Amino acid sequence: KWKLFCDSSTYGGDAAMKYIGKWEVSAALSFVDGKIKWVTREEANSIEDFDLSLFSPTMEFAPDGTVLTLYRIPEGMPQEEIDEAVSRGAVVAGDFLAMEKREWKEDGGKILYNTQIVGEFLGEEVSPWAEITEDENGEITMMEMIRLKRV
């Protein structure tokens, strides 16, 4: 099981502390109408065949340097299905199933997320750590693909 706790002295400084908590997807970078653009949940509802599951997860940044990808347990979901998800590695976290656990950290004033993507590009090893950026509205962007707003 994953240990979740909140101790402000555990991870990072004041800059990192503002990321701790739950965030939901507010926009996804998507190919729409022949171009790549940010699509909000509201816009996605009106786009035929748009994969709305992109907006399903909630990301929880914990002070211990972990990020959990949470999916709300649907009302009426049979206990057998929950148990099956747990047997495959998910963890029950309140009303959510934590389906994935990754790392985040503050390094040199930047907030970084471990994408777990490894490899080489033009003969150079690529770091799995990607910067999380924040916009003027306080929303954050992960992996240049999803934008999150605080819950």
Coordinates of N, CA and C in Angstrom, one line a residue:
K1 N 0.8 -1.2 0.0 CA 0.0 0.0 0.0 C 0.9 1.2 0.0
W2 N 0.4 2.3 -0.6 CA 1.1 3.6 -0.6 C 0.7 4.4 0.6
K3 N 1.7 5.0 1.3 CA 1.4 5.8 2.4 C 1.2 7.3 2.0
L4 N 0.1 7.8 2.4 CA -0.2 9.2 2.1 C -0.2 10.0 3.4
F5 N 0.5 11.1 3.4 CA 0.5 12.0 4.6 C 0.8 13.4 4.1
C6 N 0.6 14.3 5.0 CA 0.9 15.7 4.7 C 1.6 16.3 5.9
D7 N 2.9 16.6 5.7 CA 3.7 17.2 6.7 C 4.5 18.2 5.9
S8 N 4.3 19.5 6.2 CA 4.8 20.6 5.4 C 6.4 20.6 5.4
S9 N 7.0 20.0 6.3 CA 8.4 20.0 6.4 C 9.0 18.8 5.6
T10 N 8.2 17.9 5.1 CA 8.7 16.7 4.4 C 9.3 16.9 3.1
Y11 N 8.7 17.8 2.2 CA 9.1 17.8 0.9 C 9.1 19.2 0.3
G12 N 10.3 19.6 -0.2 CA 10.4 20.9 -0.8 C 10.2 22.1 0.1
G13 N 10.4 23.3 -0.5 CA 10.2 24.5 0.2 C 8.8 25.1 -0.1
D14 N 8.7 26.4 0.2 CA 7.4 27.1 0.0 C 7.0 27.0 -1.4
A15 N 7.9 27.1 -2.4 CA 7.5 27.0 -3.8 C 6.8 25.7 -4.1
A16 N 7.4 24.6 -3.6 CA 6.8 23.3 -3.9 C 5.5 23.1 -3.1
M17 N 5.4 23.7 -2.0 CA 4.2 23.4 -1.1 C 2.9 23.8 -1.8
K18 N 2.9 24.8 -2.7 CA 1.7 25.3 -3.4 C 1.1 24.2 -4.3
Y19 N 1.9 23.2 -4.7 CA 1.4 22.2 -5.6 C 0.7 21.1 -4.9
I20 N 0.9 21.0 -3.6 CA 0.4 19.8 -2.8 C -1.1 20.0 -2.8
G21 N -1.8 18.8 -3.1 CA -3.2 18.8 -3.1 C -3.7 18.1 -4.4
K22 N -5.1 18.2 -4.6 CA -5.7 17.6 -5.7 C -5.9 18.6 -6.9
W23 N -5.7 18.1 -8.1 CA -5.8 18.9 -9.3 C -6.6 18.1 -10.3
E24 N -7.5 18.7 -11.1 CA -8.3 18.0 -12.1 C -7.9 18.6 -13.5
V25 N -8.1 17.8 -14.5 CA -7.8 18.2 -15.8 C -8.7 19.2 -16.3
S26 N -8.2 20.4 -16.7 CA -9.0 21.5 -17.2 C -9.0 21.6 -18.8
A27 N -7.9 21.1 -19.3 CA -7.7 21.1 -20.8 C -6.7 20.1 -21.2
A28 N -6.9 19.6 -22.4 CA -5.9 18.6 -23.0 C -5.5 19.1 -24.4
L29 N -4.2 18.9 -24.7 CA -3.7 19.3 -26.0 C -4.1 18.2 -26.9
S30 N -4.9 18.6 -28.0 CA -5.5 17.6 -28.8 C -5.5 18.1 -30.3
F31 N -5.6 17.1 -31.2 CA -5.7 17.4 -32.6 C -7.2 17.5 -33.0
V32 N -7.6 18.7 -33.3 CA -9.0 19.0 -33.6 C -9.0 20.0 -34.8
D33 N -9.9 19.7 -35.7 CA -10.1 20.5 -36.9 C -8.8 20.8 -37.7
G34 N -8.0 19.7 -37.8 CA -6.8 19.8 -38.5 C -5.6 20.6 -37.8
K35 N -5.8 20.9 -36.5 CA -4.7 21.5 -35.8 C -4.6 21.1 -34.4
I36 N -3.4 21.3 -33.8 CA -3.2 20.9 -32.4 C -3.6 22.2 -31.6
K37 N -4.5 21.9 -30.6 CA -4.9 23.1 -29.7 C -5.4 22.6 -28.4
W38 N -5.4 23.5 -27.4 CA -5.9 23.2 -26.1 C -7.5 23.1 -26.2
V39 N -8.0 22.0 -25.6 CA -9.4 21.7 -25.6 C -9.9 21.6 -24.2
T40 N -10.9 22.4 -23.8 CA -11.4 22.3 -22.4 C -12.5 21.2 -22.4
R41 N -12.9 20.9 -21.2 CA -13.9 19.9 -21.0 C -15.2 20.3 -21.7
E42 N -15.6 21.6 -21.6 CA -16.8 22.1 -22.2 C -16.7 22.0 -23.7
E43 N -15.6 22.4 -24.3 CA -15.4 22.3 -25.7 C -15.4 20.8 -26.2
A44 N -14.8 20.0 -25.4 CA -14.8 18.5 -25.8 C -16.1 17.9 -25.8
N45 N -17.1 18.4 -25.0 CA -18.4 17.8 -25.0 C -19.1 18.0 -26.4
S46 N -18.7 19.0 -27.1 CA -19.4 19.3 -28.4 C -18.6 18.8 -29.6
I47 N -17.4 18.1 -29.4 CA -16.6 17.6 -30.4 C -17.0 16.1 -30.6
E48 N -17.4 15.7 -31.8 CA -17.8 14.4 -32.1 C -16.6 13.4 -31.9
D49 N -16.8 12.3 -31.3 CA -15.7 11.3 -31.0 C -14.6 11.7 -30.2
F50 N -14.7 12.8 -29.4 CA -13.6 13.2 -28.6 C -13.5 12.3 -27.4
D51 N -12.3 11.9 -27.0 CA -12.1 11.0 -25.9 C -12.3 11.7 -24.6
L52 N -13.5 11.7 -24.0 CA -13.7 12.5 -22.8 C -13.0 11.9 -21.6
S53 N -12.5 10.7 -21.7 CA -11.8 10.0 -20.6 C -10.5 10.8 -20.2
L54 N -10.0 11.7 -21.1 CA -8.8 12.5 -20.8 C -9.1 13.4 -19.6
F55 N -10.4 13.7 -19.3 CA -10.7 14.6 -18.3 C -11.1 13.8 -17.0
S56 N -11.0 12.5 -17.0 CA -11.4 11.7 -15.8 C -10.5 11.7 -14.6
P57 N -9.2 11.7 -14.8 CA -8.3 11.6 -13.6 C -8.2 12.9 -12.8
T58 N -8.0 12.7 -11.5 CA -7.6 13.7 -10.6 C -6.2 13.4 -10.2
M59 N -5.3 14.4 -10.2 CA -3.9 14.2 -9.8 C -3.7 14.7 -8.4
E60 N -3.1 13.9 -7.5 CA -2.9 14.4 -6.2 C -1.4 14.4 -5.9
F61 N -0.9 15.6 -5.6 CA 0.5 15.8 -5.3 C 0.7 15.8 -3.8
A62 N 1.5 14.8 -3.3 CA 1.7 14.7 -1.9 C 3.1 15.2 -1.5
P63 N 3.2 15.6 -0.2 CA 4.4 16.2 0.3 C 5.6 15.3 0.3
D64 N 5.3 14.0 0.2 CA 6.4 13.0 0.2 C 7.1 12.8 -1.2
G65 N 6.6 13.7 -2.2 CA 7.2 13.6 -3.5 C 6.5 12.6 -4.5
T66 N 5.3 12.2 -4.1 CA 4.6 11.3 -5.0 C 3.4 12.1 -5.7
V67 N 3.0 11.6 -6.8 CA 1.8 12.1 -7.5 C 1.0 10.8 -7.8
L68 N -0.2 10.9 -7.3 CA -1.2 9.7 -7.6 C -2.1 10.2 -8.7
T69 N -2.4 9.2 -9.6 CA -3.4 9.4 -10.6 C -4.7 8.7 -10.1
L70 N -5.7 9.5 -9.7 CA -6.9 9.0 -9.1 C -8.1 9.0 -10.0
Y71 N -8.9 8.0 -9.9 CA -10.1 7.9 -10.6 C -11.2 7.6 -9.6
R72 N -12.3 8.4 -9.7 CA -13.4 8.3 -8.7 C -14.0 6.9 -8.9
I73 N -14.3 6.2 -7.8 CA -15.0 4.9 -7.9 C -16.5 5.2 -8.2
P74 N -17.0 4.7 -9.3 CA -18.3 4.9 -9.7 C -19.3 4.4 -8.6
E75 N -20.4 5.2 -8.4 CA -21.4 4.7 -7.5 C -22.0 3.4 -7.9
G76 N -22.1 2.5 -7.0 CA -22.6 1.2 -7.3 C -21.6 0.2 -8.0
M77 N -20.4 0.6 -8.0 CA -19.4 -0.3 -8.6 C -19.3 -1.5 -7.7
P78 N -19.4 -2.8 -8.2 CA -19.4 -4.0 -7.4 C -18.0 -4.1 -6.7
Q79 N -18.1 -4.6 -5.4 CA -16.9 -4.7 -4.6 C -15.9 -5.7 -5.3
E80 N -16.4 -6.6 -6.1 CA -15.5 -7.6 -6.8 C -14.7 -6.8 -7.8
E81 N -15.2 -5.8 -8.5 CA -14.5 -5.1 -9.5 C -13.4 -4.2 -8.8
I82 N -13.7 -3.6 -7.6 CA -12.8 -2.9 -6.8 C -11.6 -3.8 -6.4
D83 N -12.0 -5.0 -5.9 CA -11.0 -5.9 -5.4 C -10.1 -6.3 -6.6
E84 N -10.7 -6.5 -7.8 CA -9.9 -6.9 -9.0 C -8.9 -5.8 -9.3
A85 N -9.3 -4.5 -9.2 CA -8.4 -3.4 -9.5 C -7.3 -3.4 -8.5
V86 N -7.6 -3.6 -7.2 CA -6.6 -3.6 -6.2 C -5.6 -4.8 -6.4
S87 N -6.1 -5.9 -6.9 CA -5.2 -7.1 -7.1 C -4.3 -6.8 -8.2
R88 N -4.6 -5.8 -9.1 CA -3.7 -5.5 -10.2 C -2.8 -4.3 -9.9
G89 N -2.9 -3.8 -8.6 CA -2.0 -2.8 -8.2 C -2.6 -1.4 -7.8
A90 N -3.9 -1.3 -8.0 CA -4.6 0.0 -7.6 C -4.7 0.0 -6.1
V91 N -4.8 1.2 -5.6 CA -5.0 1.4 -4.1 C -6.2 2.2 -3.9
V92 N -7.1 1.8 -3.0 CA -8.3 2.6 -2.6 C -7.8 3.7 -1.8
A93 N -8.2 5.0 -2.2 CA -7.9 6.2 -1.5 C -9.2 7.0 -1.3
G94 N -10.0 6.7 -0.3 CA -11.3 7.3 -0.1 C -12.2 6.9 -1.1
D95 N -12.8 7.8 -1.9 CA -13.7 7.6 -3.0 C -13.1 7.3 -4.3
F96 N -11.7 7.2 -4.3 CA -11.0 7.0 -5.5 C -10.2 5.7 -5.5
L97 N -9.8 5.3 -6.7 CA -8.8 4.3 -6.9 C -7.6 5.0 -7.5
A98 N -6.5 4.8 -6.8 CA -5.2 5.3 -7.2 C -4.6 4.3 -8.2
M99 N -4.6 4.7 -9.5 CA -4.2 3.7 -10.5 C -2.7 3.8 -10.9
E100 N -2.1 4.9 -10.5 CA -0.7 5.1 -10.9 C 0.0 6.0 -9.8
K101 N 1.2 5.7 -9.6 CA 2.0 6.5 -8.6 C 3.3 6.9 -9.3
R102 N 3.6 8.2 -9.3 CA 4.9 8.7 -9.9 C 5.5 9.7 -8.9
E103 N 6.6 10.3 -9.3 CA 7.3 11.2 -8.5 C 7.3 12.6 -9.0
W104 N 7.4 13.6 -8.1 CA 7.6 15.0 -8.4 C 8.7 15.5 -7.5
K105 N 9.3 16.6 -7.9 CA 10.3 17.2 -7.0 C 10.6 18.7 -7.4
E106 N 11.2 19.4 -6.5 CA 11.6 20.8 -6.8 C 13.1 20.7 -7.0
D107 N 13.7 21.2 -8.0 CA 15.1 21.2 -8.3 C 15.5 22.5 -9.0
G108 N 16.3 23.2 -8.3 CA 16.8 24.5 -8.9 C 15.7 25.5 -9.1
G109 N 14.7 25.5 -8.3 CA 13.6 26.4 -8.4 C 12.5 26.0 -9.4
K110 N 12.7 24.8 -10.1 CA 11.7 24.3 -11.0 C 11.0 23.1 -10.4
I111 N 9.8 22.9 -10.7 CA 9.0 21.8 -10.3 C 9.0 20.7 -11.4
L112 N 9.5 19.5 -11.1 CA 9.6 18.5 -12.1 C 8.8 17.3 -11.8
Y113 N 8.4 16.6 -12.9 CA 7.5 15.4 -12.8 C 8.2 14.2 -13.5
N114 N 8.3 13.1 -12.8 CA 8.9 11.9 -13.4 C 7.9 11.2 -14.4
T115 N 8.2 11.4 -15.7 CA 7.3 10.8 -16.7 C 7.5 9.3 -16.9
Q116 N 8.6 8.8 -16.4 CA 9.0 7.4 -16.5 C 9.3 7.1 -17.9
I117 N 9.5 8.1 -18.8 CA 9.9 7.8 -20.2 C 11.4 7.9 -20.3
V118 N 12.0 6.9 -20.7 CA 13.4 6.8 -20.8 C 13.8 6.5 -22.3
G119 N 15.1 6.9 -22.6 CA 15.5 6.6 -24.0 C 16.6 7.5 -24.4
E120 N 16.8 7.6 -25.7 CA 17.8 8.4 -26.3 C 17.2 9.2 -27.4
F121 N 17.8 10.4 -27.6 CA 17.5 11.3 -28.7 C 18.7 11.8 -29.3
L122 N 19.0 11.5 -30.6 CA 20.2 11.9 -31.3 C 21.5 11.5 -30.5
G123 N 21.4 10.3 -29.9 CA 22.5 9.7 -29.2 C 22.7 10.2 -27.8
E124 N 21.8 11.1 -27.3 CA 21.9 11.6 -26.0 C 20.8 11.0 -25.1
E125 N 21.2 10.6 -23.9 CA 20.2 10.1 -23.0 C 19.2 11.2 -22.6
V126 N 17.9 10.8 -22.6 CA 16.8 11.8 -22.3 C 16.4 11.6 -20.9
S127 N 16.3 12.6 -20.1 CA 15.8 12.6 -18.7 C 14.3 12.3 -18.7
P128 N 13.9 11.4 -17.7 CA 12.5 11.2 -17.6 C 11.8 12.4 -16.8
W129 N 12.5 13.3 -16.3 CA 12.0 14.4 -15.6 C 11.6 15.6 -16.5
A130 N 10.3 16.0 -16.4 CA 9.8 17.1 -17.3 C 9.3 18.2 -16.3
E131 N 9.5 19.4 -16.8 CA 9.1 20.6 -15.9 C 7.6 20.8 -16.0
I132 N 7.1 21.1 -14.8 CA 5.7 21.4 -14.7 C 5.7 23.0 -14.7
T133 N 4.9 23.5 -15.6 CA 4.8 25.0 -15.7 C 3.5 25.5 -15.1
E134 N 3.5 26.8 -14.7 CA 2.3 27.4 -14.1 C 2.0 28.6 -15.0
D135 N 0.7 28.8 -15.3 CA 0.3 29.9 -16.1 C -0.2 31.1 -15.1
E136 N -0.6 32.2 -15.7 CA -1.0 33.3 -14.9 C -2.3 33.1 -14.2
N137 N -3.1 32.0 -14.5 CA -4.3 31.7 -13.8 C -4.1 30.7 -12.7
G138 N -2.8 30.3 -12.5 CA -2.5 29.3 -11.4 C -2.7 27.9 -11.9
E139 N -3.1 27.7 -13.1 CA -3.2 26.3 -13.6 C -1.8 25.8 -14.0
I140 N -1.6 24.5 -13.9 CA -0.3 23.9 -14.2 C -0.4 23.0 -15.4
T141 N 0.7 22.9 -16.1 CA 0.8 22.0 -17.3 C 1.8 20.9 -17.1
M142 N 1.4 19.7 -17.3 CA 2.2 18.5 -17.2 C 2.5 17.9 -18.5
M143 N 3.8 17.7 -18.8 CA 4.3 17.0 -20.0 C 3.8 17.7 -21.3
E144 N 3.5 19.0 -21.1 CA 3.1 19.9 -22.2 C 1.8 19.3 -22.9
M145 N 1.1 18.4 -22.2 CA -0.1 17.8 -22.8 C -1.4 17.9 -22.0
I146 N -1.3 18.1 -20.7 CA -2.5 18.3 -19.9 C -2.4 19.5 -19.0
R147 N -3.4 20.2 -18.9 CA -3.5 21.4 -18.0 C -4.4 21.0 -16.9
L148 N -3.9 21.4 -15.7 CA -4.7 21.0 -14.4 C -5.0 22.3 -13.7
K149 N -6.2 22.2 -13.0 CA -6.6 23.3 -12.1 C -6.8 22.7 -10.7
R150 N -6.6 23.5 -9.7 CA -6.7 23.0 -8.3 C -8.2 22.7 -8.1
V151 N -8.4 21.6 -7.4 CA -9.8 21.2 -7.0 C -10.2 21.9 -5.7

